[in-house]
Amino acid sequence: MQEMFTSLSTYGYAILFLYSLGGGMVAIIAAGILSYAGKMDLTTSIIVASIANALGDTMLIYLSRYNKHMIMPYLKNHKRKMAFSHILMKKYGDRIIFIQKFIYGVKTLVPIAIGLTKYSFVKFSILNVISSIAWAVILGVGSFYMGEIFTNAISYFSSHGWIMPIVMFTLFASIWMYLQKVTKKRDIRQK
């Protein structure tokens, strides 16, 4: 996170754009905090992040729809997560385009899964742009208004460096265990 702040304060919107192409949740939160600190402009950060996020997901659906032969080898190890993405699509319908922007671990797989279906590209693009704007506004404005809390926490973690690895490990382990649980192969045999 500290590296993200350093990169964003140095290279600003270009870094925010590049990070937001592939997800960018940490980048838009960091941009909101830097906007609170007066080092970036919140409105510009939201615009840059929403455009990049919409472009990134559009590129993923285009790649999976029109270049299936190129993307299929990369999906071999993610079959269960792809199946989970399809279940989410059936369960939540169009809302999954918005919801997936906040779910770490399936954020890139949902547009790929949508691209492998016959879902309307135009409908996806419209919902994706709206969802990207909402995503950037929610995270950007939220982190801006929580800027003091974030800066105090960052200051605390900087002076107590041993805590952050524990927090990050716990967070990533929880996400990994959740994804393992929901994508676990279930035994359907009768006992």
mmCIF file of C-alpha atoms in Angstrom, residues 22-177:
data_model
loop_
_atom_site.group_PDB
_atom_site.id
_atom_site.type_symbol
_atom_site.label_atom_id
_atom_site.label_comp_id
_atom_site.label_asym_id
_atom_site.label_seq_id
_atom_site.Cartn_x
_atom_site.Cartn_y
_atom_site.Cartn_z
ATOM 1 C CA GLY A 22 -6.851 -4.621 -14.293
ATOM 2 C CA GLY A 23 -8.981 -3.857 -11.277
ATOM 3 C CA GLY A 24 -7.545 -0.899 -9.465
ATOM 4 C CA MET A 25 -9.377 -1.126 -6.158
ATOM 5 C CA VAL A 26 -6.223 -0.306 -4.183
ATOM 6 C CA ALA A 27 -5.283 2.445 -6.655
ATOM 7 C CA ILE A 28 -8.590 4.325 -6.449
ATOM 8 C CA ILE A 29 -8.596 4.044 -2.658
ATOM 9 C CA ALA A 30 -5.028 5.382 -2.574
ATOM 10 C CA ALA A 31 -6.007 8.185 -4.985
ATOM 11 C CA GLY A 32 -8.907 9.115 -2.699
ATOM 12 C CA ILE A 33 -6.566 9.273 0.279
ATOM 13 C CA LEU A 34 -4.014 11.323 -1.688
ATOM 14 C CA SER A 35 -6.849 13.626 -2.745
ATOM 15 C CA TYR A 36 -7.689 14.079 0.919
ATOM 16 C CA ALA A 37 -4.020 14.957 1.530
ATOM 17 C CA GLY A 38 -4.126 17.494 -1.329
ATOM 18 C CA LYS A 39 -1.705 15.625 -3.600
ATOM 19 C CA MET A 40 -4.269 14.600 -6.255
ATOM 20 C CA ASP A 41 -7.627 15.856 -7.504
ATOM 21 C CA LEU A 42 -10.544 13.611 -6.524
ATOM 22 C CA THR A 43 -12.714 14.353 -9.564
ATOM 23 C CA THR A 44 -9.878 13.689 -12.005
ATOM 24 C CA SER A 45 -8.971 10.489 -10.123
ATOM 25 C CA ILE A 46 -12.546 9.210 -10.357
ATOM 26 C CA ILE A 47 -12.736 10.002 -14.074
ATOM 27 C CA VAL A 48 -9.382 8.343 -14.837
ATOM 28 C CA ALA A 49 -10.164 5.237 -12.750
ATOM 29 C CA SER A 50 -13.663 4.767 -14.174
ATOM 30 C CA ILE A 51 -12.489 5.109 -17.786
ATOM 31 C CA ALA A 52 -9.604 2.678 -17.252
ATOM 32 C CA ASN A 53 -11.760 0.171 -15.387
ATOM 33 C CA ALA A 54 -14.425 0.213 -18.095
ATOM 34 C CA LEU A 55 -11.775 -0.207 -20.803
ATOM 35 C CA GLY A 56 -10.105 -3.083 -18.944
ATOM 36 C CA ASP A 57 -13.309 -5.092 -18.579
ATOM 37 C CA THR A 58 -14.311 -4.336 -22.167
ATOM 38 C CA MET A 59 -10.938 -5.619 -23.373
ATOM 39 C CA LEU A 60 -11.407 -8.805 -21.322
ATOM 40 C CA ILE A 61 -14.853 -9.548 -22.777
ATOM 41 C CA TYR A 62 -13.591 -8.761 -26.294
ATOM 42 C CA LEU A 63 -10.549 -10.986 -25.836
ATOM 43 C CA SER A 64 -12.584 -13.903 -24.505
ATOM 44 C CA ARG A 65 -15.316 -13.555 -27.113
ATOM 45 C CA TYR A 66 -13.218 -13.130 -30.243
ATOM 46 C CA ASN A 67 -9.957 -14.853 -29.255
ATOM 47 C CA LYS A 68 -11.145 -17.914 -27.340
ATOM 48 C CA HIS A 69 -8.300 -20.052 -28.630
ATOM 49 C CA MET A 70 -5.775 -17.628 -27.094
ATOM 50 C CA ILE A 71 -7.415 -17.349 -23.683
ATOM 51 C CA MET A 72 -8.464 -20.958 -23.053
ATOM 52 C CA PRO A 73 -4.961 -22.231 -22.086
ATOM 53 C CA TYR A 74 -4.818 -19.602 -19.322
ATOM 54 C CA LEU A 75 -8.166 -20.726 -17.922
ATOM 55 C CA LYS A 76 -7.198 -24.384 -17.414
ATOM 56 C CA ASN A 77 -6.242 -23.774 -13.780
ATOM 57 C CA HIS A 78 -9.326 -21.670 -13.092
ATOM 58 C CA LYS A 79 -12.141 -23.960 -14.219
ATOM 59 C CA ARG A 80 -13.883 -23.928 -10.836
ATOM 60 C CA LYS A 81 -13.626 -20.159 -10.552
ATOM 61 C CA MET A 82 -15.052 -19.861 -14.065
ATOM 62 C CA ALA A 83 -17.912 -22.144 -13.037
ATOM 63 C CA PHE A 84 -18.418 -19.974 -9.956
ATOM 64 C CA SER A 85 -18.516 -16.908 -12.233
ATOM 65 C CA HIS A 86 -21.216 -18.563 -14.361
ATOM 66 C CA ILE A 87 -23.217 -19.379 -11.209
ATOM 67 C CA LEU A 88 -22.939 -15.752 -10.111
ATOM 68 C CA MET A 89 -24.132 -14.650 -13.560
ATOM 69 C CA LYS A 90 -27.189 -16.914 -13.366
ATOM 70 C CA LYS A 91 -27.953 -15.956 -9.772
ATOM 71 C CA TYR A 92 -27.513 -12.180 -10.040
ATOM 72 C CA GLY A 93 -28.018 -11.556 -13.755
ATOM 73 C CA ASP A 94 -27.016 -8.106 -14.944
ATOM 74 C CA ARG A 95 -26.155 -6.995 -11.396
ATOM 75 C CA ILE A 96 -23.061 -9.202 -11.446
ATOM 76 C CA ILE A 97 -21.367 -6.677 -13.743
ATOM 77 C CA PHE A 98 -21.530 -4.178 -10.860
ATOM 78 C CA ILE A 99 -20.976 -6.654 -8.024
ATOM 79 C CA GLN A 100 -17.855 -8.217 -9.583
ATOM 80 C CA LYS A 101 -15.988 -4.915 -9.412
ATOM 81 C CA PHE A 102 -15.868 -5.288 -5.620
ATOM 82 C CA ILE A 103 -14.984 -9.008 -5.420
ATOM 83 C CA TYR A 104 -11.280 -9.659 -5.348
ATOM 84 C CA GLY A 105 -10.354 -12.914 -7.054
ATOM 85 C CA VAL A 106 -13.178 -13.073 -9.599
ATOM 86 C CA LYS A 107 -13.035 -9.497 -10.901
ATOM 87 C CA THR A 108 -11.232 -10.471 -14.097
ATOM 88 C CA LEU A 109 -12.942 -13.831 -14.496
ATOM 89 C CA VAL A 110 -16.517 -12.515 -14.683
ATOM 90 C CA PRO A 111 -15.949 -10.449 -17.869
ATOM 91 C CA ILE A 112 -14.099 -13.416 -19.382
ATOM 92 C CA ALA A 113 -16.991 -15.729 -18.443
ATOM 93 C CA ILE A 114 -19.482 -13.255 -19.929
ATOM 94 C CA GLY A 115 -17.384 -13.097 -23.095
ATOM 95 C CA LEU A 116 -17.630 -16.868 -23.469
ATOM 96 C CA THR A 117 -21.433 -16.652 -23.460
ATOM 97 C CA LYS A 118 -23.829 -15.019 -25.933
ATOM 98 C CA TYR A 119 -24.452 -12.051 -23.617
ATOM 99 C CA SER A 120 -24.960 -8.843 -25.612
ATOM 100 C CA PHE A 121 -21.692 -6.939 -26.031
ATOM 101 C CA VAL A 122 -23.541 -3.609 -26.256
ATOM 102 C CA LYS A 123 -25.579 -4.309 -23.118
ATOM 103 C CA PHE A 124 -22.421 -5.335 -21.265
ATOM 104 C CA SER A 125 -20.615 -2.191 -22.405
ATOM 105 C CA ILE A 126 -23.398 0.099 -21.194
ATOM 106 C CA LEU A 127 -23.741 -1.646 -17.825
ATOM 107 C CA ASN A 128 -19.958 -1.820 -17.498
ATOM 108 C CA VAL A 129 -19.522 1.941 -17.994
ATOM 109 C CA ILE A 130 -22.251 2.714 -15.464
ATOM 110 C CA SER A 131 -20.794 0.190 -13.008
ATOM 111 C CA SER A 132 -17.252 1.530 -13.466
ATOM 112 C CA ILE A 133 -18.401 5.074 -12.725
ATOM 113 C CA ALA A 134 -20.319 3.923 -9.644
ATOM 114 C CA TRP A 135 -17.333 1.829 -8.501
ATOM 115 C CA ALA A 136 -14.912 4.744 -8.842
ATOM 116 C CA VAL A 137 -17.269 7.195 -7.121
ATOM 117 C CA ILE A 138 -18.035 4.846 -4.207
ATOM 118 C CA LEU A 139 -14.406 3.935 -3.543
ATOM 119 C CA GLY A 140 -12.912 7.336 -4.390
ATOM 120 C CA VAL A 141 -15.350 9.442 -2.373
ATOM 121 C CA GLY A 142 -15.442 6.883 0.442
ATOM 122 C CA SER A 143 -11.666 6.836 0.801
ATOM 123 C CA PHE A 144 -11.549 10.638 0.538
ATOM 124 C CA TYR A 145 -13.946 11.040 3.450
ATOM 125 C CA MET A 146 -12.127 8.336 5.400
ATOM 126 C CA GLY A 147 -8.775 9.933 4.555
ATOM 127 C CA GLU A 148 -7.924 10.857 8.131
ATOM 128 C CA ILE A 149 -8.628 7.335 9.363
ATOM 129 C CA PHE A 150 -6.511 5.860 6.555
ATOM 130 C CA THR A 151 -3.600 8.253 7.124
ATOM 131 C CA ASN A 152 -3.631 7.517 10.859
ATOM 132 C CA ALA A 153 -3.703 3.770 10.165
ATOM 133 C CA ILE A 154 -0.877 4.043 7.629
ATOM 134 C CA SER A 155 1.165 6.053 10.114
ATOM 135 C CA TYR A 156 0.520 3.445 12.803
ATOM 136 C CA PHE A 157 1.425 0.533 10.515
ATOM 137 C CA SER A 158 4.568 2.366 9.375
ATOM 138 C CA SER A 159 5.800 2.644 12.943
ATOM 139 C CA HIS A 160 4.717 -0.936 13.768
ATOM 140 C CA GLY A 161 5.916 -2.701 10.625
ATOM 141 C CA TRP A 162 5.332 -6.216 11.911
ATOM 142 C CA ILE A 163 1.524 -5.787 12.035
ATOM 143 C CA MET A 164 0.892 -5.138 8.331
ATOM 144 C CA PRO A 165 2.193 -8.507 7.064
ATOM 145 C CA ILE A 166 -0.080 -10.258 9.556
ATOM 146 C CA VAL A 167 -3.089 -8.196 8.457
ATOM 147 C CA MET A 168 -2.344 -8.743 4.763
ATOM 148 C CA PHE A 169 -1.745 -12.477 5.242
ATOM 149 C CA THR A 170 -5.030 -12.798 7.148
ATOM 150 C CA LEU A 171 -6.917 -10.854 4.482
ATOM 151 C CA PHE A 172 -5.519 -12.837 1.550
ATOM 152 C CA ALA A 173 -5.895 -16.149 3.394
ATOM 153 C CA SER A 174 -9.549 -15.347 4.113
ATOM 154 C CA ILE A 175 -10.212 -14.496 0.470
ATOM 155 C CA TRP A 176 -8.393 -17.631 -0.686
ATOM 156 C CA MET A 177 -10.315 -19.861 1.764
#
